[in-house]
């Protein structure tokens, strides 16, 4: 058995220093890894990144993160990434990491992901350069995410994104903004790589549980959705996809 | 004009002090309720206020004392007090921590009061001074309200709003003026004049883009002059900031707090994914 803890959208800044860490006491006893699903800062400054690094360092379990759109807002994503890595936190963007745990090797591939929308109701790489750029970025990150997932040599593969791979977990968000909340290309990447669990954040008004078209469990771990410091999912290594 | 004997006596004192200060070459402007009176408000029967520069206070007091007024020791570090018989004269130099400036005295217009020409504080400066004076313990709106009604055409209200932006008491007073239709909508702020559906959209985007809030996904609904904000925020401080920024952006609306703070009180019980 492998136990995955996860949370996203903690949106920390200086004034919240210490607040989150105080809720992480029992983490090492209940999970083998903690995943952070992006939007770790309020508006993406390196100083806010330092608060995130201090909150999540040295917890006794490996911490693996992706950044979210908020973490890019001040163009300080590289500084935030460096700050987190300096405290031993793994930051993924289009790549993966494999961790040993008592239940087996956990392979995690991660990306911020991007918007674009869901099958049949999404933008195409057509028309103005701005639209083409938007769609192209979503395709590129999904493509790299898929490759990183397939490259994982592990007993359990986990996909970690900030943007949502499916619509299921967006229920509660206005349908008009779905194209800004996620992309079906992320789900396609997950379904192409025998993944056991896909974790994302971003959709504060959504719901926790969903499923990809290929039957992979999706969990929206945005803090406002969880209403608890983190979720813990217990999985068998190499699960069979459930029937849909 | 209803002028009781008290007012008539105060006007005599006003005239006397103005002449002494003029003769002494001390720059000054009529301030307080008699400045409002000079500009069209009802006469006061309380005291006579003059604005002087902080560096001129001593000189002004000396000149007035030489002419027979009696200085009074005060603990306050923003005014000097003198008596002309029983009538009180205040020389104000640092009201509400904002020193009187040469620019402010330069804006004062000479107006005829009690048959002499006296520089009278600009209506906007006067209103700013009145509004900044509100505190927890002194926030009686009735006298300033009367003055605001009398002087409303002479006052640059967006300038007053900007100069008093850090005072919640001044903000409340301006909301009151707006709801009483003493002043119009805030013309300086484009958001205040938008159709409700555009206002909601633009406020939502502004709350996302303002670095103090960075709050995406706050729901905004506008009904008449009411703005309702809802959605989750990660801390009480962030919620307070979102409300403060929204109130600053739409000062003429009543902003209602339907926000909630993400509770992390739930159990971290694991979910078994068989």
Short mmCIF file of C-alpha atoms in Angstrom, two decimals:
data_model
loop_
_atom_site.label_atom_id
_atom_site.label_comp_id
_atom_site.label_asym_id
_atom_site.label_seq_id
_atom_site.Cartn_x
_atom_site.Cartn_y
_atom_site.Cartn_z
CA UNK A 1 0.00 0.00 0.00
CA UNK A 2 1.14 3.49 -0.82
CA UNK A 3 -0.21 6.56 0.94
CA UNK A 4 -0.26 9.83 -0.98
CA UNK A 5 -0.99 13.11 0.82
CA UNK A 6 -1.89 16.09 -1.33
CA UNK A 7 -3.06 19.69 -1.17
CA UNK A 8 -3.08 22.64 -3.58
CA UNK A 9 -3.93 26.32 -3.68
CA UNK A 10 -2.57 27.16 -0.25
CA UNK A 11 -1.86 30.73 -1.49
CA UNK A 12 0.66 31.58 1.23
CA UNK A 13 2.17 34.96 1.97
CA UNK A 14 4.22 36.45 4.80
CA UNK A 15 1.27 37.00 7.09
CA UNK A 16 0.41 33.27 6.93
CA UNK A 17 3.90 32.10 7.91
CA UNK A 18 3.73 29.22 10.40
CA UNK A 19 -0.03 28.88 10.11
CA UNK A 20 0.01 26.00 7.67
CA UNK A 21 2.97 24.14 9.15
CA UNK A 22 1.17 23.95 12.48
CA UNK A 23 -1.40 21.69 10.79
CA UNK A 24 1.12 19.22 9.36
CA UNK A 25 2.17 17.49 12.60
CA UNK A 26 0.81 14.02 11.87
CA UNK A 27 1.82 13.97 8.22
CA UNK A 28 4.88 11.69 8.47
CA UNK A 29 2.80 9.03 10.27
CA UNK A 30 -0.01 9.03 7.74
CA UNK A 31 1.61 9.42 4.32
CA UNK A 32 4.62 8.37 2.23
CA UNK A 33 4.76 11.58 0.20
CA UNK A 34 3.13 15.03 0.13
CA UNK A 35 2.11 16.46 -3.24
CA UNK A 36 1.60 20.21 -3.66
CA UNK A 37 -0.68 20.98 -6.61
CA UNK A 38 0.35 24.56 -7.41
CA UNK A 39 -0.80 28.07 -6.43
CA UNK A 40 1.49 27.86 -3.46
CA UNK A 41 1.83 31.67 -3.27
CA UNK A 42 -0.62 34.56 -3.22
CA UNK A 43 0.71 36.37 -6.25
CA UNK A 44 3.98 34.78 -7.14
CA UNK A 45 6.78 36.76 -5.48
CA UNK A 46 10.08 35.17 -4.47
CA UNK A 47 9.39 36.31 -0.87
CA UNK A 48 6.11 34.40 -0.82
CA UNK A 49 8.02 31.44 -2.28
CA UNK A 50 10.34 31.60 0.74
CA UNK A 51 7.32 31.31 3.04
CA UNK A 52 6.18 28.22 1.11
CA UNK A 53 9.66 26.67 1.36
CA UNK A 54 9.74 27.29 5.13
CA UNK A 55 6.24 25.84 5.65
CA UNK A 56 6.92 22.60 3.81
CA UNK A 57 10.60 21.85 4.49
CA UNK A 58 11.79 18.98 6.64
CA UNK A 59 8.41 17.36 7.17
CA UNK A 60 9.79 13.82 7.39
CA UNK A 61 8.27 12.79 4.05
CA UNK A 62 9.35 13.77 0.54
CA UNK A 63 7.49 16.81 -0.78
CA UNK A 64 6.84 17.05 -4.54
CA UNK A 65 5.34 20.21 -6.03
CA UNK A 66 4.22 21.82 -9.24
CA UNK A 67 3.66 25.55 -9.52
CA UNK A 68 0.34 27.17 -10.41
CA UNK A 69 -0.71 30.26 -12.35
CA UNK A 70 -0.44 32.45 -9.24
CA UNK A 71 3.19 31.38 -8.84
CA UNK A 72 3.93 32.77 -12.32
CA UNK A 73 2.24 36.14 -11.79
CA UNK A 74 5.39 38.16 -10.95
CA UNK A 75 7.69 36.30 -13.35
CA UNK A 76 9.50 34.90 -10.31
CA UNK A 77 8.70 31.23 -11.01
CA UNK A 78 12.38 30.35 -11.38
CA UNK A 79 13.30 32.02 -8.08
CA UNK A 80 10.37 30.30 -6.35
CA UNK A 81 11.45 26.95 -7.82
CA UNK A 82 15.05 27.46 -6.68
CA UNK A 83 13.91 28.46 -3.20
CA UNK A 84 11.80 25.33 -2.85
CA UNK A 85 14.56 23.07 -4.17
CA UNK A 86 17.04 24.62 -1.73
CA UNK A 87 14.81 23.30 1.07
CA UNK A 88 14.69 19.80 -0.40
CA UNK A 89 11.31 20.12 -2.11
CA UNK A 90 11.11 18.56 -5.58
CA UNK A 91 9.56 20.89 -8.15
CA UNK A 92 8.34 19.28 -11.37
CA UNK A 93 7.58 20.92 -14.72
CA UNK A 94 7.26 18.46 -17.53
CA UNK A 95 9.44 15.90 -15.75
CA UNK A 96 9.16 13.19 -13.13
CA UNK A 97 10.68 11.73 -9.97
CA UNK A 98 10.63 8.25 -8.47
CA UNK A 99 10.58 7.75 -4.70
CA UNK A 100 11.04 4.58 -2.66
CA UNK A 101 8.40 3.84 -0.07
CA UNK A 102 7.58 0.77 2.06
CA UNK A 103 4.67 0.04 -0.29
CA UNK A 104 6.74 0.27 -3.47
CA UNK A 105 8.29 2.78 -5.81
CA UNK A 106 6.11 5.86 -6.38
CA UNK A 107 6.61 7.59 -9.72
CA UNK A 108 5.31 11.14 -9.97
CA UNK A 109 5.25 13.23 -13.14
CA UNK A 110 4.15 16.81 -12.87
CA UNK A 111 3.35 20.00 -14.75
CA UNK A 112 1.51 23.21 -14.06
CA UNK A 113 -0.60 22.27 -17.07
CA UNK A 114 -2.74 24.92 -18.72
CA UNK A 115 -6.22 25.79 -19.87
CA UNK A 116 -7.67 25.10 -23.27
CA UNK A 117 -10.94 23.42 -22.47
CA UNK A 118 -12.45 20.00 -22.82
CA UNK A 119 -13.07 17.69 -25.75
CA UNK A 120 -15.42 19.19 -28.33
CA UNK A 121 -15.54 22.56 -26.55
CA UNK A 122 -12.02 23.83 -26.80
CA UNK A 123 -10.02 26.34 -28.75
CA UNK A 124 -7.91 25.34 -31.77
CA UNK A 125 -4.53 26.52 -32.96
CA UNK A 126 -6.23 28.70 -35.53
CA UNK A 127 -6.59 32.42 -36.15
CA UNK A 128 -4.86 35.18 -34.25
CA UNK A 129 -1.38 34.59 -32.87
CA UNK A 130 -2.65 35.14 -29.30
CA UNK A 131 -5.15 32.28 -29.61
CA UNK A 132 -2.62 30.07 -31.30
CA UNK A 133 -0.10 30.81 -28.55
CA UNK A 134 -2.67 29.95 -25.86
CA UNK A 135 -3.59 26.64 -27.46
CA UNK A 136 -0.01 25.75 -28.31
CA UNK A 137 1.21 26.24 -24.74
CA UNK A 138 -1.51 23.90 -23.48
CA UNK A 139 -0.53 21.27 -26.04
CA UNK A 140 3.16 21.53 -25.30
CA UNK A 141 2.85 21.12 -21.54
CA UNK A 142 0.41 18.22 -21.95
CA UNK A 143 2.76 16.56 -24.40
CA UNK A 144 5.74 16.83 -22.05
CA UNK A 145 3.57 15.66 -19.14
CA UNK A 146 2.54 12.54 -21.08
CA UNK A 147 6.13 11.73 -21.98
CA UNK A 148 7.25 12.21 -18.36
CA UNK A 149 4.49 9.89 -17.12
CA UNK A 150 5.40 7.17 -19.61
CA UNK A 151 9.08 7.44 -18.67
CA UNK A 152 8.41 6.68 -15.00
CA UNK A 153 9.77 3.33 -13.87
CA UNK A 154 7.66 2.73 -10.76
CA UNK A 155 5.14 0.48 -9.05
CA UNK A 156 2.59 3.31 -8.95
CA UNK A 157 2.38 6.25 -11.32
CA UNK A 158 0.84 9.51 -10.17
CA UNK A 159 0.08 12.56 -12.33
CA UNK A 160 0.38 15.92 -10.58
CA UNK A 161 -0.94 19.11 -12.21
CA UNK A 162 -2.30 22.46 -11.16
CA UNK A 163 -4.87 22.76 -13.96
CA UNK A 164 -7.65 20.18 -14.12
CA UNK A 165 -7.48 17.22 -16.51
CA UNK A 166 -11.25 16.56 -16.39
CA UNK A 167 -14.54 18.41 -16.05
CA UNK A 168 -15.86 16.12 -13.29
CA UNK A 169 -13.95 17.95 -10.58
CA UNK A 170 -15.02 21.38 -11.88
CA UNK A 171 -18.68 20.86 -10.94
CA UNK A 172 -19.64 24.04 -9.10
CA UNK A 173 -17.47 26.29 -11.24
CA UNK A 174 -19.27 28.35 -13.93
CA UNK A 175 -19.12 26.32 -17.20
CA UNK A 176 -18.14 29.51 -19.05
CA UNK A 177 -14.70 29.46 -17.43
CA UNK A 178 -13.91 25.75 -17.92
CA UNK A 179 -11.45 26.55 -20.76
CA UNK A 180 -9.41 28.51 -18.20
CA UNK A 181 -9.55 25.79 -15.57
CA UNK A 182 -8.12 22.85 -17.44
CA UNK A 183 -7.54 20.83 -20.55
CA UNK A 184 -8.64 17.39 -21.69
CA UNK A 185 -5.13 16.97 -23.11
CA UNK A 186 -3.88 16.45 -19.55
CA UNK A 187 -6.36 13.58 -19.10
CA UNK A 188 -5.24 12.12 -22.41
CA UNK A 189 -1.66 12.14 -21.12
CA UNK A 190 -2.78 10.40 -17.92
CA UNK A 191 -4.78 7.79 -19.79
CA UNK A 192 -1.80 7.02 -22.03
CA UNK A 193 0.47 5.93 -19.20
CA UNK A 194 -1.21 3.44 -16.77
CA UNK A 195 -1.54 6.03 -14.05
CA UNK A 196 -3.05 5.18 -10.65
CA UNK A 197 -4.07 8.66 -9.54
CA UNK A 198 -4.24 12.15 -11.04
CA UNK A 199 -4.10 15.05 -8.59
CA UNK A 200 -4.81 18.69 -9.43
CA UNK A 201 -5.85 22.00 -7.86
CA UNK A 202 -6.94 25.37 -9.32
CA UNK A 203 -10.73 24.84 -9.19
CA UNK A 204 -11.64 26.33 -5.78
CA UNK A 205 -15.36 25.96 -6.32
CA UNK A 206 -15.19 22.44 -7.76
CA UNK A 207 -15.49 19.03 -6.12
CA UNK A 208 -12.87 16.53 -4.97
CA UNK A 209 -13.59 13.38 -6.95
CA UNK A 210 -13.61 12.65 -10.67
CA UNK A 211 -12.53 10.10 -13.25
CA UNK A 212 -10.69 10.34 -16.57
CA UNK A 213 -12.33 8.89 -19.70
CA UNK A 214 -9.88 6.00 -19.27
CA UNK A 215 -11.02 5.35 -15.71
CA UNK A 216 -8.19 6.90 -13.71
CA UNK A 217 -9.22 8.46 -10.40
CA UNK A 218 -8.86 12.26 -10.37
CA UNK A 219 -8.73 14.24 -7.14
CA UNK A 220 -9.10 18.03 -6.93
CA UNK A 221 -7.08 18.88 -3.81
CA UNK A 222 -7.55 22.68 -3.87
CA UNK A 223 -7.65 23.67 -0.20
CA UNK A 224 -11.09 25.33 -0.44
CA UNK A 225 -12.43 22.05 -1.83
CA UNK A 226 -10.72 19.81 0.73
CA UNK A 227 -11.58 21.96 3.77
CA UNK A 228 -8.84 20.00 5.60
CA UNK A 229 -5.06 20.56 5.68
CA UNK A 230 -4.42 17.79 3.14
CA UNK A 231 -6.05 14.68 1.71
CA UNK A 232 -4.55 11.20 2.02
CA UNK A 233 -5.19 8.55 -0.64
CA UNK A 234 -4.22 4.94 -0.06
CA UNK A 235 -3.54 2.97 -3.22
CA UNK A 236 -2.40 -0.45 -4.29
CA UNK A 237 0.70 -0.42 -6.44
CA UNK A 238 -0.09 -0.89 -10.18
CA UNK A 239 -3.89 -0.73 -9.93
CA UNK A 240 -6.09 -1.96 -12.74
CA UNK A 241 -8.15 0.85 -14.27
CA UNK A 242 -11.72 0.72 -12.96
CA UNK A 243 -14.52 0.02 -15.44
CA UNK A 244 -16.49 2.98 -16.75
CA UNK B 1 -29.02 85.87 8.61
CA UNK B 2 -29.73 84.75 12.13
CA UNK B 3 -26.86 86.16 14.16
CA UNK B 4 -27.23 86.11 17.90
CA UNK B 5 -25.27 88.48 20.13
CA UNK B 6 -22.62 85.76 20.60
CA UNK B 7 -22.04 85.55 16.85
CA UNK B 8 -21.85 89.29 16.50
CA UNK B 9 -19.22 89.42 19.27
CA UNK B 10 -17.24 86.59 17.62
CA UNK B 11 -17.33 88.46 14.31
CA UNK B 12 -15.87 91.49 16.04
CA UNK B 13 -13.08 89.29 17.44
CA UNK B 14 -12.55 87.77 13.98
CA UNK B 15 -12.15 91.20 12.50
CA UNK B 16 -9.79 92.30 15.25
CA UNK B 17 -7.52 89.23 14.95
CA UNK B 18 -7.45 89.43 11.16
CA UNK B 19 -6.32 93.05 11.27
CA UNK B 20 -3.62 92.32 13.87
CA UNK B 21 -2.23 89.38 11.86
CA UNK B 22 -2.30 91.40 8.64
CA UNK B 23 -0.45 94.27 10.33
CA UNK B 24 2.11 91.83 11.76
CA UNK B 25 2.67 90.34 8.31
CA UNK B 26 1.77 86.80 9.44
CA UNK B 27 0.26 84.73 6.61
CA UNK B 28 -3.05 83.20 7.72
CA UNK B 29 -6.46 82.07 6.55
CA UNK B 30 -9.80 82.01 8.25
CA UNK B 31 -10.61 78.39 9.09
CA UNK B 32 -13.24 76.30 10.88
CA UNK B 33 -16.87 77.27 11.19
CA UNK B 34 -16.34 80.95 10.30
CA UNK B 35 -14.60 79.96 7.06
CA UNK B 36 -17.73 77.92 6.32
CA UNK B 37 -19.81 80.95 7.33
CA UNK B 38 -17.85 83.19 4.95
CA UNK B 39 -18.57 80.65 2.21
CA UNK B 40 -22.29 80.50 2.87
CA UNK B 41 -22.94 78.25 5.86
CA UNK B 42 -24.83 79.30 8.98
CA UNK B 43 -22.88 81.41 11.46
CA UNK B 44 -21.31 79.72 14.43
CA UNK B 45 -21.49 80.83 18.03
CA UNK B 46 -18.58 78.75 19.23
CA UNK B 47 -15.11 80.08 18.47
CA UNK B 48 -12.99 81.66 15.76
CA UNK B 49 -10.34 79.53 14.03
CA UNK B 50 -7.40 80.70 11.96
CA UNK B 51 -4.92 78.53 10.06
CA UNK B 52 -1.27 79.61 10.31
CA UNK B 53 2.02 77.99 9.34
CA UNK B 54 3.70 75.96 12.12
CA UNK B 55 6.73 78.28 11.93
CA UNK B 56 4.60 81.41 12.40
CA UNK B 57 2.67 80.41 15.51
CA UNK B 58 4.96 82.14 17.96
CA UNK B 59 4.99 85.35 15.95
CA UNK B 60 1.21 85.32 15.66
CA UNK B 61 0.75 84.73 19.38
CA UNK B 62 3.19 87.55 20.23
CA UNK B 63 1.43 90.00 17.92
CA UNK B 64 -1.99 89.12 19.33
CA UNK B 65 -0.72 89.27 22.94
CA UNK B 66 0.79 92.69 22.30
CA UNK B 67 -2.62 93.82 21.05
CA UNK B 68 -4.24 92.68 24.29
CA UNK B 69 -5.40 89.10 23.65
CA UNK B 70 -4.66 86.65 26.40
CA UNK B 71 -2.64 83.50 25.51
CA UNK B 72 -3.72 80.24 27.13
CA UNK B 73 -1.41 77.30 27.80
CA UNK B 74 -2.62 74.19 25.98
CA UNK B 75 -1.41 70.60 25.99
CA UNK B 76 -2.25 70.12 22.30
CA UNK B 77 0.62 70.31 19.82
CA UNK B 78 -1.54 71.33 16.88
CA UNK B 79 -3.09 74.63 17.93
CA UNK B 80 -2.51 77.71 20.07
CA UNK B 81 -5.39 79.18 22.01
CA UNK B 82 -6.03 82.81 22.95
CA UNK B 83 -8.88 84.77 24.48
CA UNK B 84 -10.32 88.09 23.37
CA UNK B 85 -12.24 88.78 26.59
CA UNK B 86 -14.40 85.66 26.86
CA UNK B 87 -14.19 84.76 23.18
CA UNK B 88 -11.90 81.94 22.15
CA UNK B 89 -9.50 82.24 19.20
CA UNK B 90 -7.71 79.10 17.92
CA UNK B 91 -4.56 79.35 15.82
CA UNK B 92 -4.46 75.98 14.10
CA UNK B 93 -1.13 74.87 12.61
CA UNK B 94 -1.15 71.05 12.49
CA UNK B 95 -4.74 69.75 12.34
CA UNK B 96 -4.97 65.93 12.47
CA UNK B 97 -1.18 65.56 12.03
CA UNK B 98 -1.24 67.45 8.69
CA UNK B 99 0.71 70.74 9.00
CA UNK B 100 -0.75 73.86 7.43
CA UNK B 101 1.29 74.59 4.28
CA UNK B 102 2.08 77.76 2.32
CA UNK B 103 0.22 76.16 -0.63
CA UNK B 104 -2.90 75.82 1.50
CA UNK B 105 -2.72 79.47 2.56
CA UNK B 106 -2.05 80.39 -1.08
CA UNK B 107 -5.31 78.72 -2.10
CA UNK B 108 -7.27 80.78 0.44
CA UNK B 109 -9.43 83.40 -1.30
CA UNK B 110 -9.93 86.91 0.08
CA UNK B 111 -13.59 87.24 1.01
CA UNK B 112 -15.56 89.98 2.69
CA UNK B 113 -16.45 89.05 6.25
CA UNK B 114 -17.98 91.62 8.57
CA UNK B 115 -16.96 94.47 6.27
CA UNK B 116 -13.26 93.55 5.94
CA UNK B 117 -11.45 91.32 3.45
CA UNK B 118 -10.06 88.19 5.03
CA UNK B 119 -8.32 85.24 3.33
CA UNK B 120 -10.70 82.31 3.73
CA UNK B 121 -9.54 78.71 3.52
CA UNK B 122 -10.40 77.00 0.24
CA UNK B 123 -13.64 75.01 0.52
CA UNK B 124 -11.88 71.73 -0.39
CA UNK B 125 -9.13 72.29 2.19
CA UNK B 126 -11.75 73.16 4.77
CA UNK B 127 -13.77 70.02 4.06
CA UNK B 128 -10.64 67.84 4.18
CA UNK B 129 -9.75 69.37 7.54
CA UNK B 130 -13.24 68.72 8.92
CA UNK B 131 -13.29 65.12 7.71
CA UNK B 132 -9.80 64.30 8.95
CA UNK B 133 -10.81 65.49 12.39
CA UNK B 134 -13.28 62.62 12.89
CA UNK B 135 -12.05 60.09 15.43
CA UNK B 136 -13.47 57.27 17.49
CA UNK B 137 -14.56 59.83 20.10
CA UNK B 138 -15.45 62.79 17.90
CA UNK B 139 -17.51 61.72 14.94
CA UNK B 140 -20.64 63.80 15.20
CA UNK B 141 -21.64 64.29 11.55
CA UNK B 142 -24.35 66.91 12.03
CA UNK B 143 -22.29 70.14 11.92
CA UNK B 144 -20.01 68.95 9.05
CA UNK B 145 -23.13 67.73 7.23
CA UNK B 146 -24.66 71.20 7.40
CA UNK B 147 -21.40 72.70 6.11
CA UNK B 148 -21.14 70.09 3.33
CA UNK B 149 -24.66 70.95 2.16
CA UNK B 150 -23.88 74.68 2.16
CA UNK B 151 -20.50 74.36 0.42
CA UNK B 152 -21.09 71.44 -1.91
CA UNK B 153 -20.70 73.37 -5.20
CA UNK B 154 -17.43 74.91 -4.00
CA UNK B 155 -15.78 71.62 -2.99
CA UNK B 156 -13.68 69.36 -5.22
CA UNK B 157 -15.14 66.12 -3.86
CA UNK B 158 -12.81 63.66 -5.64
CA UNK B 159 -9.90 65.60 -4.07
CA UNK B 160 -11.56 65.32 -0.65
CA UNK B 161 -12.05 61.60 -1.18
CA UNK B 162 -8.41 61.13 -2.14
CA UNK B 163 -7.08 63.22 0.74
CA UNK B 164 -9.16 61.35 3.34
CA UNK B 165 -8.86 57.84 1.88
CA UNK B 166 -7.17 56.47 4.99
CA UNK B 167 -9.98 57.52 7.35
CA UNK B 168 -12.92 55.13 7.72
CA UNK B 169 -14.88 57.94 9.44
CA UNK B 170 -14.39 60.24 6.43
CA UNK B 171 -15.37 57.35 4.16
CA UNK B 172 -18.58 56.82 6.11
CA UNK B 173 -19.34 60.54 5.94
CA UNK B 174 -18.84 60.57 2.15
CA UNK B 175 -21.11 57.54 1.77
CA UNK B 176 -23.71 59.42 3.78
CA UNK B 177 -23.37 62.47 1.50
CA UNK B 178 -23.76 60.21 -1.53
CA UNK B 179 -26.88 58.53 -0.17
CA UNK B 180 -28.38 61.90 0.77
CA UNK B 181 -27.61 63.05 -2.81
CA UNK B 182 -25.57 65.95 -1.43
CA UNK B 183 -22.81 64.81 -3.76
CA UNK B 184 -22.99 62.78 -6.97
CA UNK B 185 -21.32 59.49 -7.79
CA UNK B 186 -17.55 59.43 -7.53
CA UNK B 187 -16.55 60.77 -10.93
CA UNK B 188 -12.85 60.17 -10.49
CA UNK B 189 -13.31 56.41 -10.26
CA UNK B 190 -14.55 55.00 -13.59
CA UNK B 191 -15.89 51.89 -11.85
CA UNK B 192 -18.39 53.91 -9.87
CA UNK B 193 -20.29 54.91 -13.00
CA UNK B 194 -20.48 51.54 -14.71
CA UNK B 195 -23.55 49.51 -15.48
CA UNK B 196 -23.95 46.86 -12.78
CA UNK B 197 -22.99 43.89 -14.96
CA UNK B 198 -19.79 45.61 -16.11
CA UNK B 199 -19.04 46.77 -12.61
CA UNK B 200 -19.26 43.17 -11.35
CA UNK B 201 -16.94 41.93 -14.09
CA UNK B 202 -14.40 44.69 -13.69
CA UNK B 203 -14.36 44.49 -9.91
CA UNK B 204 -13.82 40.74 -10.08
CA UNK B 205 -10.84 41.25 -12.42
CA UNK B 206 -9.47 44.10 -10.33
CA UNK B 207 -9.51 41.92 -7.20
CA UNK B 208 -7.55 39.28 -9.13
CA UNK B 209 -5.01 41.73 -10.52
CA UNK B 210 -4.42 43.96 -7.49
CA UNK B 211 -1.20 42.75 -5.83
CA UNK B 212 -2.69 43.32 -2.39
CA UNK B 213 -5.39 40.73 -3.03
CA UNK B 214 -4.42 38.45 -5.94
CA UNK B 215 -7.78 36.78 -5.41
CA UNK B 216 -9.10 34.94 -8.46
CA UNK B 217 -12.58 33.55 -8.41
CA UNK B 218 -14.22 36.00 -6.01
CA UNK B 219 -17.88 36.16 -7.04
CA UNK B 220 -19.29 39.67 -7.34
CA UNK B 221 -22.98 40.47 -7.54
CA UNK B 222 -24.38 43.99 -7.82
CA UNK B 223 -27.92 44.96 -6.81
CA UNK B 224 -28.64 48.68 -6.83
CA UNK B 225 -26.01 50.25 -4.61
CA UNK B 226 -25.14 46.94 -2.93
CA UNK B 227 -22.14 44.84 -3.92
CA UNK B 228 -22.00 41.29 -2.59
CA UNK B 229 -18.67 39.46 -2.53
CA UNK B 230 -18.54 35.71 -2.00
CA UNK B 231 -15.94 32.98 -2.23
CA UNK B 232 -13.24 31.38 -0.12
CA UNK B 233 -10.04 33.06 1.04
CA UNK B 234 -7.10 31.41 2.78
CA UNK B 235 -6.91 33.73 5.79
CA UNK B 236 -8.87 36.29 7.76
CA UNK B 237 -6.27 38.93 6.88
CA UNK B 238 -6.76 38.21 3.15
CA UNK B 239 -10.52 38.50 3.58
CA UNK B 240 -10.09 41.86 5.32
CA UNK B 241 -7.82 43.05 2.47
CA UNK B 242 -10.26 41.94 -0.27
CA UNK B 243 -13.03 43.91 1.44
CA UNK B 244 -10.81 46.97 1.90
CA UNK B 245 -9.67 46.93 -1.73
CA UNK B 246 -13.22 46.42 -3.00
CA UNK B 247 -14.48 49.32 -0.87
CA UNK B 248 -11.71 51.49 -2.22
CA UNK B 249 -12.59 50.53 -5.80
CA UNK B 250 -16.34 51.11 -5.47
CA UNK B 251 -16.58 53.72 -2.73
CA UNK B 252 -20.14 54.65 -3.58
CA UNK B 253 -21.47 51.14 -3.10
CA UNK B 254 -22.15 49.28 0.09
CA UNK B 255 -19.84 46.25 -0.06
CA UNK B 256 -21.28 43.20 1.70
CA UNK B 257 -19.05 40.51 3.11
CA UNK B 258 -20.35 37.07 2.09
CA UNK B 259 -16.78 35.76 1.94
CA UNK B 260 -15.56 32.81 3.92
CA UNK B 261 -12.15 31.77 5.12
CA UNK B 262 -11.00 28.28 4.13
CA UNK B 263 -11.39 26.20 7.22
CA UNK B 264 -8.76 23.52 7.59
CA UNK B 265 -10.64 21.97 10.47
CA UNK B 266 -11.59 18.77 8.63
CA UNK B 267 -10.07 15.41 9.56
CA UNK B 268 -7.27 14.14 7.37
CA UNK B 269 -8.81 10.68 7.30
CA UNK B 270 -7.44 8.71 4.35
CA UNK B 271 -9.45 7.58 1.35
CA UNK B 272 -8.84 4.02 0.21
CA UNK B 273 -8.69 3.73 -3.57
CA UNK B 274 -9.08 0.01 -4.18
#
